[in-house]
PDB file of C-alpha atoms and ligand atoms in Angstrom:
ATOM      1  CA  MET G   1      34.368  87.601  49.838  1.00  0.00           C
ATOM      2  CA  ASN G   2      36.292  88.500  46.781  1.00  0.00           C
ATOM      3  CA  GLN G   3      33.996  88.319  43.788  1.00  0.00           C
ATOM      4  CA  THR G   4      35.588  88.539  40.405  1.00  0.00           C
ATOM      5  CA  VAL G   5      33.441  90.366  37.928  1.00  0.00           C
ATOM      6  CA  SER G   6      34.845  90.741  34.472  1.00  0.00           C
ATOM      7  CA  LEU G   7      34.280  94.300  33.401  1.00  0.00           C
ATOM      8  CA  ARG G   8      34.720  95.494  29.860  1.00  0.00           C
ATOM      9  CA  ARG G   9      35.377  98.791  28.152  1.00  0.00           C
ATOM     10  CA  CYS G  10      32.861  98.086  25.413  1.00  0.00           C
ATOM     11  CA  PHE G  11      30.416  95.394  24.292  1.00  0.00           C
ATOM     12  CA  ARG G  12      32.524  94.104  21.434  1.00  0.00           C
ATOM     13  CA  GLU G  13      36.058  94.865  20.348  1.00  0.00           C
ATOM     14  CA  PRO G  14      36.085  96.848  17.105  1.00  0.00           C
ATOM     15  CA  ILE G  15      37.094  94.909  14.009  1.00  0.00           C
ATOM     16  CA  PRO G  16      39.983  96.108  11.776  1.00  0.00           C
ATOM     17  CA  GLU G  17      37.586  96.763   8.873  1.00  0.00           C
ATOM     18  CA  ILE G  18      36.178  99.741  10.792  1.00  0.00           C
ATOM     19  CA  PHE G  19      39.577 101.427  10.869  1.00  0.00           C
ATOM     20  CA  ASP G  20      40.189 100.549   7.211  1.00  0.00           C
ATOM     21  CA  ALA G  21      36.875 102.190   6.349  1.00  0.00           C
ATOM     22  CA  ALA G  22      37.851 105.296   8.329  1.00  0.00           C
ATOM     23  CA  ARG G  23      40.993 105.558   6.189  1.00  0.00           C
ATOM     24  CA  TYR G  24      38.910 105.245   3.010  1.00  0.00           C
ATOM     25  CA  LEU G  25      36.498 107.913   4.208  1.00  0.00           C
ATOM     26  CA  ASP G  26      39.340 110.209   5.153  1.00  0.00           C
ATOM     27  CA  ALA G  27      40.938 109.723   1.740  1.00  0.00           C
ATOM     28  CA  ALA G  28      37.550 110.232   0.066  1.00  0.00           C
ATOM     29  CA  VAL G  29      37.121 113.632   1.701  1.00  0.00           C
ATOM     30  CA  SER G  30      40.674 114.602   0.716  1.00  0.00           C
ATOM     31  CA  ALA G  31      39.924 113.514  -2.868  1.00  0.00           C
ATOM     32  CA  HIS G  32      36.708 115.535  -2.822  1.00  0.00           C
ATOM     33  CA  LEU G  33      38.482 118.648  -1.555  1.00  0.00           C
ATOM     34  CA  ASN G  34      41.013 118.228  -4.372  1.00  0.00           C
ATOM     35  CA  GLY G  35      38.263 118.030  -6.964  1.00  0.00           C
ATOM     36  CA  LYS G  36      38.743 114.312  -7.616  1.00  0.00           C
ATOM     37  CA  ASN G  37      35.083 113.410  -7.396  1.00  0.00           C
ATOM     38  CA  ASN G  38      35.276 110.035  -9.136  1.00  0.00           C
ATOM     39  CA  LEU G  39      37.979 108.871  -6.771  1.00  0.00           C
ATOM     40  CA  ALA G  40      35.982 110.128  -3.789  1.00  0.00           C
ATOM     41  CA  ASN G  41      32.981 108.177  -5.020  1.00  0.00           C
ATOM     42  CA  GLU G  42      35.052 104.982  -5.358  1.00  0.00           C
ATOM     43  CA  LEU G  43      36.461 105.387  -1.870  1.00  0.00           C
ATOM     44  CA  PHE G  44      33.016 105.931  -0.325  1.00  0.00           C
ATOM     45  CA  LEU G  45      31.912 102.695  -2.015  1.00  0.00           C
ATOM     46  CA  LEU G  46      34.933 100.824  -0.656  1.00  0.00           C
ATOM     47  CA  ALA G  47      34.148 101.948   2.883  1.00  0.00           C
ATOM     48  CA  ASN G  48      30.672 100.421   2.712  1.00  0.00           C
ATOM     49  CA  ASP G  49      31.823  97.029   3.964  1.00  0.00           C
ATOM     50  CA  PRO G  50      29.109  94.507   4.987  1.00  0.00           C
ATOM     51  CA  LYS G  51      31.408  93.194   7.723  1.00  0.00           C
ATOM     52  CA  ILE G  52      31.033  96.539   9.466  1.00  0.00           C
ATOM     53  CA  TRP G  53      27.264  96.428   9.167  1.00  0.00           C
ATOM     54  CA  GLU G  54      27.390  92.990  10.779  1.00  0.00           C
ATOM     55  CA  TRP G  55      29.552  94.286  13.641  1.00  0.00           C
ATOM     56  CA  THR G  56      27.161  97.155  14.423  1.00  0.00           C
ATOM     57  CA  ASP G  57      24.120  94.923  14.179  1.00  0.00           C
ATOM     58  CA  SER G  58      25.689  92.330  16.475  1.00  0.00           C
ATOM     59  CA  VAL G  59      25.840  94.970  19.209  1.00  0.00           C
ATOM     60  CA  TRP G  60      22.668  97.024  18.811  1.00  0.00           C
ATOM     61  CA  GLY G  61      20.492  94.408  17.132  1.00  0.00           C
ATOM     62  CA  LYS G  62      17.661  92.558  18.880  1.00  0.00           C
ATOM     63  CA  ARG G  63      19.442  89.279  19.335  1.00  0.00           C
ATOM     64  CA  GLY G  64      22.622  90.938  20.503  1.00  0.00           C
ATOM     65  CA  PHE G  65      25.055  88.285  21.639  1.00  0.00           C
ATOM     66  CA  TYR G  66      27.504  90.823  22.991  1.00  0.00           C
ATOM     67  CA  VAL G  67      25.205  92.813  25.266  1.00  0.00           C
ATOM     68  CA  THR G  68      24.509  91.024  28.533  1.00  0.00           C
ATOM     69  CA  VAL G  69      22.342  92.577  31.230  1.00  0.00           C
ATOM     70  CA  ASN G  70      22.413  91.647  34.898  1.00  0.00           C
ATOM     71  CA  LYS G  71      19.341  93.517  35.997  1.00  0.00           C
ATOM     72  CA  LEU G  72      19.629  94.970  39.483  1.00  0.00           C
ATOM     73  CA  PRO G  73      16.514  94.818  41.648  1.00  0.00           C
ATOM     74  CA  ASN G  74      16.463  98.258  43.206  1.00  0.00           C
ATOM     75  CA  LYS G  75      16.921 101.543  41.508  1.00  0.00           C
ATOM     76  CA  LEU G  76      17.756 103.987  44.260  1.00  0.00           C
ATOM     77  CA  VAL G  77      16.647 107.041  42.405  1.00  0.00           C
ATOM     78  CA  THR G  78      15.079 109.824  44.367  1.00  0.00           C
ATOM     79  CA  GLU G  79      15.082 112.552  41.758  1.00  0.00           C
ATOM     80  CA  LYS G  80      14.823 111.893  38.072  1.00  0.00           C
ATOM     81  CA  VAL G  81      15.584 114.683  35.629  1.00  0.00           C
ATOM     82  CA  PRO G  82      13.665 114.689  32.332  1.00  0.00           C
ATOM     83  CA  SER G  83      15.573 113.144  29.453  1.00  0.00           C
ATOM     84  CA  ARG G  84      16.967 115.740  27.111  1.00  0.00           C
ATOM     85  CA  MET G  85      19.171 115.540  24.055  1.00  0.00           C
ATOM     86  CA  PRO G  86      22.256 117.734  24.260  1.00  0.00           C
ATOM     87  CA  THR G  87      22.005 121.179  22.682  1.00  0.00           C
ATOM     88  CA  THR G  88      24.123 122.183  19.677  1.00  0.00           C
ATOM     89  CA  LYS G  89      26.392 124.101  22.035  1.00  0.00           C
ATOM     90  CA  GLN G  90      26.779 121.076  24.311  1.00  0.00           C
ATOM     91  CA  LYS G  91      27.600 118.841  21.334  1.00  0.00           C
ATOM     92  CA  TYR G  92      30.238 121.333  20.263  1.00  0.00           C
ATOM     93  CA  GLU G  93      31.713 121.319  23.773  1.00  0.00           C
ATOM     94  CA  LEU G  94      31.659 117.501  23.877  1.00  0.00           C
ATOM     95  CA  HIS G  95      33.607 117.178  20.636  1.00  0.00           C
ATOM     96  CA  LYS G  96      36.028 119.825  21.813  1.00  0.00           C
ATOM     97  CA  ARG G  97      36.653 117.689  24.897  1.00  0.00           C
ATOM     98  CA  ASP G  98      36.341 114.132  23.457  1.00  0.00           C
ATOM     99  CA  GLY G  99      37.392 114.689  19.847  1.00  0.00           C
ATOM    100  CA  TYR G 100      35.857 112.340  17.285  1.00  0.00           C
ATOM    101  CA  HIS G 101      36.230 108.908  18.846  1.00  0.00           C
ATOM    102  CA  CYS G 102      33.856 106.743  20.840  1.00  0.00           C
ATOM    103  CA  ARG G 103      34.716 107.022  24.544  1.00  0.00           C
ATOM    104  CA  TYR G 104      33.766 103.359  24.982  1.00  0.00           C
ATOM    105  CA  CYS G 105      35.246 101.357  22.091  1.00  0.00           C
ATOM    106  CA  GLY G 106      37.506 104.058  20.650  1.00  0.00           C
ATOM    107  CA  ILE G 107      36.402 103.897  17.005  1.00  0.00           C
ATOM    108  CA  PRO G 108      36.296 107.096  14.905  1.00  0.00           C
ATOM    109  CA  VAL G 109      32.934 108.877  14.749  1.00  0.00           C
ATOM    110  CA  ILE G 110      31.290 111.283  12.288  1.00  0.00           C
ATOM    111  CA  ARG G 111      28.509 113.779  13.021  1.00  0.00           C
ATOM    112  CA  ALA G 112      25.203 113.254  11.234  1.00  0.00           C
ATOM    113  CA  ASP G 113      25.475 116.755   9.653  1.00  0.00           C
ATOM    114  CA  ILE G 114      28.693 115.758   7.882  1.00  0.00           C
ATOM    115  CA  ARG G 115      27.110 112.549   6.612  1.00  0.00           C
ATOM    116  CA  LYS G 116      24.059 114.456   5.326  1.00  0.00           C
ATOM    117  CA  LYS G 117      26.281 116.873   3.454  1.00  0.00           C
ATOM    118  CA  LEU G 118      28.213 113.998   1.848  1.00  0.00           C
ATOM    119  CA  LYS G 119      25.015 112.172   0.962  1.00  0.00           C
ATOM    120  CA  LYS G 120      23.897 115.239  -1.013  1.00  0.00           C
ATOM    121  CA  LEU G 121      27.251 115.387  -2.789  1.00  0.00           C
ATOM    122  CA  TYR G 122      27.572 111.629  -3.420  1.00  0.00           C
ATOM    123  CA  PRO G 123      24.051 110.146  -3.442  1.00  0.00           C
ATOM    124  CA  GLU G 124      25.174 106.953  -5.193  1.00  0.00           C
ATOM    125  CA  SER G 125      27.890 105.972  -2.756  1.00  0.00           C
ATOM    126  CA  VAL G 126      26.881 107.616   0.533  1.00  0.00           C
ATOM    127  CA  VAL G 127      23.596 105.769   0.806  1.00  0.00           C
ATOM    128  CA  TRP G 128      21.304 106.436   3.771  1.00  0.00           C
ATOM    129  CA  GLU G 129      17.647 105.447   3.845  1.00  0.00           C
ATOM    130  CA  LYS G 130      15.246 104.722   6.699  1.00  0.00           C
ATOM    131  CA  THR G 131      16.022 101.063   7.369  1.00  0.00           C
ATOM    132  CA  ASN G 132      19.258  99.994   9.043  1.00  0.00           C
ATOM    133  CA  ALA G 133      20.094  97.662   6.175  1.00  0.00           C
ATOM    134  CA  SER G 134      19.936 100.481   3.610  1.00  0.00           C
ATOM    135  CA  GLN G 135      22.454 102.682   5.396  1.00  0.00           C
ATOM    136  CA  HIS G 136      26.120 102.983   4.482  1.00  0.00           C
ATOM    137  CA  ALA G 137      27.817 100.549   6.884  1.00  0.00           C
ATOM    138  CA  ALA G 138      30.695 102.832   7.897  1.00  0.00           C
ATOM    139  CA  PHE G 139      28.617 105.988   8.361  1.00  0.00           C
ATOM    140  CA  GLN G 140      26.138 103.962  10.390  1.00  0.00           C
ATOM    141  CA  CYS G 141      28.764 102.405  12.615  1.00  0.00           C
ATOM    142  CA  MET G 142      30.606 105.713  13.100  1.00  0.00           C
ATOM    143  CA  TRP G 143      27.458 107.795  13.616  1.00  0.00           C
ATOM    144  CA  ALA G 144      28.330 110.159  16.482  1.00  0.00           C
ATOM    145  CA  GLN G 145      26.070 109.886  19.517  1.00  0.00           C
ATOM    146  CA  TYR G 146      26.009 111.695  22.831  1.00  0.00           C
ATOM    147  CA  ASP G 147      25.676 109.077  25.501  1.00  0.00           C
ATOM    148  CA  HIS G 148      24.339 109.649  29.008  1.00  0.00           C
ATOM    149  CA  VAL G 149      26.857 107.620  31.036  1.00  0.00           C
ATOM    150  CA  VAL G 150      24.452 107.357  33.982  1.00  0.00           C
ATOM    151  CA  PRO G 151      21.011 106.903  32.394  1.00  0.00           C
ATOM    152  CA  HIS G 152      18.065 109.093  33.358  1.00  0.00           C
ATOM    153  CA  SER G 153      16.337 106.173  35.001  1.00  0.00           C
ATOM    154  CA  TYR G 154      19.245 106.078  37.456  1.00  0.00           C
ATOM    155  CA  GLY G 155      19.258 109.781  38.152  1.00  0.00           C
ATOM    156  CA  GLY G 156      21.762 110.724  35.440  1.00  0.00           C
ATOM    157  CA  THR G 157      21.771 114.392  34.482  1.00  0.00           C
ATOM    158  CA  ASN G 158      22.022 116.240  31.169  1.00  0.00           C
ATOM    159  CA  GLU G 159      25.222 117.967  32.233  1.00  0.00           C
ATOM    160  CA  LEU G 160      28.434 117.662  30.220  1.00  0.00           C
ATOM    161  CA  GLU G 161      30.017 115.653  33.045  1.00  0.00           C
ATOM    162  CA  ASN G 162      27.472 112.890  32.438  1.00  0.00           C
ATOM    163  CA  LEU G 163      27.774 112.948  28.636  1.00  0.00           C
ATOM    164  CA  VAL G 164      30.378 111.346  26.383  1.00  0.00           C
ATOM    165  CA  VAL G 165      30.819 111.143  22.618  1.00  0.00           C
ATOM    166  CA  SER G 166      30.134 107.584  21.510  1.00  0.00           C
ATOM    167  CA  CYS G 167      29.501 105.468  18.442  1.00  0.00           C
ATOM    168  CA  ALA G 168      26.029 104.250  17.517  1.00  0.00           C
ATOM    169  CA  ALA G 169      26.599 100.638  18.577  1.00  0.00           C
ATOM    170  CA  CYS G 170      27.863 101.488  22.062  1.00  0.00           C
ATOM    171  CA  ASN G 171      25.138 104.086  22.614  1.00  0.00           C
ATOM    172  CA  PHE G 172      22.162 102.053  21.400  1.00  0.00           C
ATOM    173  CA  GLY G 173      23.552  98.836  22.888  1.00  0.00           C
ATOM    174  CA  LYS G 174      23.386 100.392  26.376  1.00  0.00           C
ATOM    175  CA  MET G 175      19.683 101.156  26.163  1.00  0.00           C
ATOM    176  CA  GLU G 176      18.523 102.382  29.594  1.00  0.00           C
ATOM    177  CA  TYR G 177      20.736 100.104  31.653  1.00  0.00           C
ATOM    178  CA  SER G 178      23.436 101.186  34.045  1.00  0.00           C
ATOM    179  CA  LEU G 179      27.134 100.511  33.522  1.00  0.00           C
ATOM    180  CA  GLU G 180      27.000  98.124  36.447  1.00  0.00           C
ATOM    181  CA  GLU G 181      24.157  96.111  34.922  1.00  0.00           C
ATOM    182  CA  LEU G 182      26.006  95.928  31.617  1.00  0.00           C
ATOM    183  CA  GLY G 183      29.378  95.100  33.145  1.00  0.00           C
ATOM    184  CA  LEU G 184      30.975  98.157  31.558  1.00  0.00           C
ATOM    185  CA  ILE G 185      33.751 100.280  32.985  1.00  0.00           C
ATOM    186  CA  ASP G 186      32.989 103.993  33.273  1.00  0.00           C
ATOM    187  CA  PRO G 187      34.544 105.440  30.073  1.00  0.00           C
ATOM    188  CA  ARG G 188      35.399 108.647  31.914  1.00  0.00           C
ATOM    189  CA  ASN G 189      38.111 106.711  33.767  1.00  0.00           C
ATOM    190  CA  PHE G 190      40.121 106.378  30.579  1.00  0.00           C
ATOM    191  CA  PRO G 191      42.111 108.975  28.671  1.00  0.00           C
ATOM    192  CA  ILE G 192      40.604 110.417  25.510  1.00  0.00           C
ATOM    193  CA  VAL G 193      41.878 108.928  22.229  1.00  0.00           C
ATOM    194  CA  GLN G 194      44.357 111.255  20.565  1.00  0.00           C
ATOM    195  CA  SER G 195      44.630 110.909  16.791  1.00  0.00           C
ATOM    196  CA  LEU G 196      44.652 112.828  13.543  1.00  0.00           C
ATOM    197  CA  TRP G 197      41.089 111.751  12.751  1.00  0.00           C
ATOM    198  CA  ASP G 198      39.004 114.935  12.465  1.00  0.00           C
ATOM    199  CA  GLY G 199      35.570 113.374  12.038  1.00  0.00           C
ATOM    200  CA  LEU G 200      35.761 114.582   8.393  1.00  0.00           C
ATOM    201  CA  GLU G 201      34.992 118.062   9.774  1.00  0.00           C
ATOM    202  CA  ARG G 202      37.412 119.704   7.334  1.00  0.00           C
ATOM    203  CA  LEU G 203      34.613 119.330   4.806  1.00  0.00           C
ATOM    204  CA  ASN G 204      33.124 122.395   6.494  1.00  0.00           C
ATOM    205  CA  SER G 205      36.245 124.526   6.521  1.00  0.00           C
TER     206      SER G 205
HETATM  207 ZN1  LIG C 301      31.768 102.583  20.507  1.00  0.00          ZN
END
């Protein structure tokens, strides 16, 4: 029997506003490095678009319309390794391999360390508090995560081969479900996005 299952690369296609915001953030960092702090501030404000917040929330939020789970009855896991966050060295290796784009939906990502540095420099425009709603929409959406492609509950390891750089929405939207249960295609089957986006890392150079 030939069953047609529609598989997807990500839960929801990214909206153009995300890429617009990435351009604003990129320009903001350039402005900052050129000593144009007022301009940088304005650009950080422009990137904080509520439409982006809505996109992220629609994927990782509780009433997510875009995440559908077809729970499988049997988990054939014989050995489960303890869940572990990647080390600093592993994160470095992952960015060296994957660059600064989500391996699922392809949007640009930014490491939390870069965001924290910018928040200190621009506390009025790079806002980031505890609640989701009080976080800068673009930095939240583009918050770099290190996703276990095969989750621990399915025997996934902490090795680099099982980890990919991802955005916050794709990572948190997956929860502990398998790709099969979520109807997602293994992101490792696709080439890595090549672009000039540097994750704003030049702030550190
Ligand atoms: Zn993503």
